[in-house]
Amino acid sequence: EDQVTQSPEALRLQEGESSSLNCSYTVSGLRGLFWYRQDPGKGPEFLFTLYSAGEEKEKERLKATLTKKESFLHITAPKPEDSATYLCAVRDGGATNKLIFGTGTLLAVQP
Amino acid sequence: ETGVTQTPRHLVMGMTNKKSLKCEQHLGHNAMYWYKQSAKKPLELMFVYSLEERVENNSVPSRFSPECPNSSHLFLHLHTLQPEDSALYLCASSQRQGAWADTQYFGPGTRLTVL
């Protein structure tokens, strides 16, 4: 069964303290791994798509990496405005573009 | 955040009420989706529409009834809901359904409370 597990559930960082979020997945035929950011009371905002092991993508203080079993979202020198829930999702090998989501990591960055 | 809009943003309804959620996408996409997001649980896919045709119904109870009159609009009709249906309902759209890793873009959601 396709599954996505994110860790930790919650992470509290001081401003400037770099860290990483983990997304482990099992899926039959990965057709894309997605990272989203979700602020309270809002819908998920698209960040990155990764397609194959070894791929990396960056956006400001965020960098996403992918292996055959997991993805990491590295946050370098975070700021309070980076506080949000970060969601990971994988697209399964079926025909309906179905995304399997994890439960997310709630990140709090304190000034 | 004007690519996908949802109304209303908040809705409180009794178990005997009938209400509808509306989603509109301004991205020229051909596929639209309804998701349910409950606390501490992953987003759950409810329905998928491609070119106004339903292509997936993810074992959703019949008290939820989707409607897609055209590729820009999606509705979720609600009737005789239960308190456990209280959640954030999210609409999403993508350029094509079934395409390789097509990105889904989400609306802001409707926070539904069933009393």
XYZ file of C-alpha atoms in Angstrom:
226
model
C 0.000 0.000 0.000
C 1.273 3.460 -0.922
C 2.295 5.404 2.152
C 3.966 8.672 3.139
C 5.424 9.314 6.602
C 6.734 12.685 7.690
C 8.973 13.406 10.660
C 9.151 15.064 13.033
C 5.488 15.929 13.638
C 6.554 19.279 15.049
C 9.823 21.195 15.097
C 10.727 24.347 16.948
C 13.802 26.279 15.795
C 15.488 29.500 16.739
C 15.872 32.033 13.970
C 19.016 31.126 12.022
C 19.108 27.519 13.272
C 19.224 25.269 10.205
C 17.507 21.868 10.166
C 15.845 19.266 7.947
C 12.402 17.742 7.596
C 12.017 14.139 6.478
C 9.516 12.483 4.171
C 9.712 8.693 3.817
C 7.600 7.018 1.180
C 6.606 3.683 -0.262
C 4.866 3.789 -3.598
C 4.606 1.492 -6.578
C 6.224 3.501 -9.319
C 7.002 7.026 -8.133
C 5.775 9.625 -10.591
C 6.738 12.693 -8.622
C 7.256 13.812 -5.044
C 5.750 17.159 -4.059
C 6.422 19.580 -1.215
C 3.782 22.075 -0.145
C 3.674 24.747 2.529
C 0.425 25.365 4.405
C -0.265 28.353 6.614
C -3.053 28.188 9.237
C -6.499 28.535 7.690
C -5.137 28.449 4.127
C -4.718 25.925 1.371
C -1.396 24.239 0.585
C 1.012 26.333 -1.472
C 3.167 24.458 -3.996
C 6.931 24.543 -3.379
C 8.729 21.803 -5.331
C 8.366 18.714 -7.472
C 11.126 16.080 -7.553
C 11.046 13.279 -10.095
C 14.097 11.064 -9.635
C 16.661 10.047 -7.017
C 19.530 12.496 -6.767
C 17.471 15.458 -7.877
C 17.665 18.672 -5.845
C 15.711 21.931 -6.023
C 16.136 25.206 -4.161
C 14.000 28.199 -3.381
C 15.308 30.921 -1.105
C 16.135 29.223 2.229
C 14.596 25.876 1.226
C 16.278 22.981 -0.532
C 14.561 19.698 -1.350
C 16.402 16.471 -2.084
C 15.227 13.011 -3.130
C 16.487 9.458 -2.707
C 14.772 6.195 -3.625
C 13.100 5.982 -0.218
C 12.866 9.481 1.186
C 13.026 13.194 0.627
C 14.461 15.921 2.801
C 13.476 19.548 3.020
C 16.482 21.465 4.284
C 15.856 24.863 5.822
C 18.908 27.086 6.025
C 18.977 30.016 8.476
C 15.193 30.045 8.889
C 13.215 33.165 9.665
C 9.945 33.470 11.623
C 8.041 33.820 8.347
C 9.090 30.258 7.472
C 6.792 29.030 10.234
C 4.115 26.815 8.666
C 3.132 23.199 8.155
C 5.156 21.517 5.424
C 3.384 18.741 3.534
C 4.921 16.005 1.443
C 2.984 14.052 -1.177
C 3.764 11.416 -3.767
C 1.925 10.678 -6.949
C 1.183 7.002 -7.338
C 1.591 4.981 -10.494
C -2.117 5.015 -11.333
C -3.848 6.984 -14.040
C -5.757 9.509 -11.977
C -2.946 11.793 -10.763
C -3.787 10.801 -7.194
C -1.573 12.348 -4.540
C -0.810 10.471 -1.320
C -0.121 12.980 1.444
C 1.744 12.732 4.731
C 0.408 14.344 7.895
C 2.917 17.185 7.711
C 5.572 18.768 9.903
C 4.565 21.840 11.880
C 7.548 24.187 11.915
C 7.790 27.079 14.364
C 10.703 29.495 14.041
C 11.179 31.767 17.007
C 12.896 35.177 16.735
C -3.808 33.305 -4.183
C -6.309 34.151 -6.898
C -5.639 31.089 -9.112
C -8.176 28.892 -7.282
C -10.946 30.486 -5.267
C -13.419 28.880 -2.892
C -16.620 30.142 -1.322
C -17.714 30.338 1.364
C -14.550 30.384 3.451
C -16.444 29.365 6.577
C -19.713 27.439 6.896
C -21.672 26.280 9.922
C -24.585 23.979 9.256
C -26.950 21.694 11.082
C -27.236 18.024 10.274
C -30.504 18.530 8.397
C -29.345 21.453 6.254
C -28.429 21.417 2.582
C -25.558 23.602 1.474
C -23.072 23.822 -1.382
C -19.389 24.635 -1.608
C -18.124 26.384 -4.709
C -14.701 26.301 -6.339
C -13.512 28.279 -9.345
C -10.140 28.055 -11.038
C -8.686 30.811 -13.212
C -5.662 28.857 -14.466
C -7.084 27.314 -17.620
C -6.758 23.836 -16.133
C -8.724 20.769 -17.214
C -8.786 18.739 -13.989
C -10.306 19.598 -10.620
C -10.255 17.850 -7.257
C -11.995 17.864 -3.879
C -9.989 16.995 -0.767
C -10.950 16.717 2.902
C -8.439 17.789 5.569
C -9.108 16.773 9.172
C -6.907 17.519 12.154
C -3.929 15.163 12.507
C -4.868 13.272 9.336
C -3.458 13.425 5.817
C -5.387 15.135 3.062
C -7.963 12.689 1.729
C -8.865 12.765 -1.940
C -12.646 12.730 -2.411
C -13.373 13.319 -6.093
C -11.510 13.929 -9.329
C -12.967 15.528 -12.447
C -11.266 15.663 -15.824
C -12.883 17.708 -18.585
C -16.085 17.808 -16.518
C -16.219 14.028 -16.248
C -15.838 12.318 -12.880
C -12.902 9.941 -13.036
C -12.585 9.003 -9.386
C -14.929 8.712 -6.450
C -12.833 7.698 -3.487
C -15.508 5.779 -1.528
C -17.129 8.993 -0.353
C -20.558 8.782 1.378
C -23.511 9.787 -0.759
C -24.262 12.766 1.496
C -21.468 14.450 -0.495
C -22.464 15.080 -4.100
C -20.031 16.734 -6.533
C -20.929 18.664 -9.656
C -18.654 19.986 -12.385
C -20.640 22.033 -14.933
C -17.516 23.158 -16.832
C -13.748 22.971 -16.520
C -13.564 26.157 -14.418
C -16.193 25.407 -11.779
C -16.629 22.664 -9.234
C -19.302 22.293 -6.576
C -19.715 20.045 -3.568
C -23.332 19.653 -2.496
C -23.820 18.707 1.134
C -26.891 17.202 2.800
C -27.641 15.442 6.081
C -24.027 15.671 7.204
C -22.650 14.281 10.441
C -20.512 16.101 13.033
C -17.506 14.006 11.960
C -17.746 15.658 8.538
C -16.466 18.875 10.098
C -13.173 19.627 8.373
C -11.376 21.886 5.922
C -12.540 21.129 2.389
C -9.974 21.966 -0.247
C -10.372 22.319 -3.966
C -7.437 21.889 -6.331
C -6.850 22.017 -10.063
C -4.191 20.786 -12.461
C -3.505 21.273 -16.127
C -4.176 17.702 -17.122
C -5.468 14.677 -15.292
C -3.344 11.575 -15.500
C -0.293 13.374 -16.832
C 3.160 12.732 -15.481
C 3.491 14.416 -12.067
C 1.102 17.228 -13.015
C 1.168 19.830 -10.233
C -2.018 20.444 -8.291
C -2.755 23.989 -7.130
C -5.003 24.452 -4.133
C -7.618 26.968 -3.124
C -7.838 28.474 0.365
C -10.425 25.959 1.552
C -13.826 26.069 3.220
C -13.848 25.473 6.964
C -17.008 23.432 7.582
C -18.538 22.904 11.013
C -21.477 20.525 11.380
C -23.495 20.972 14.552
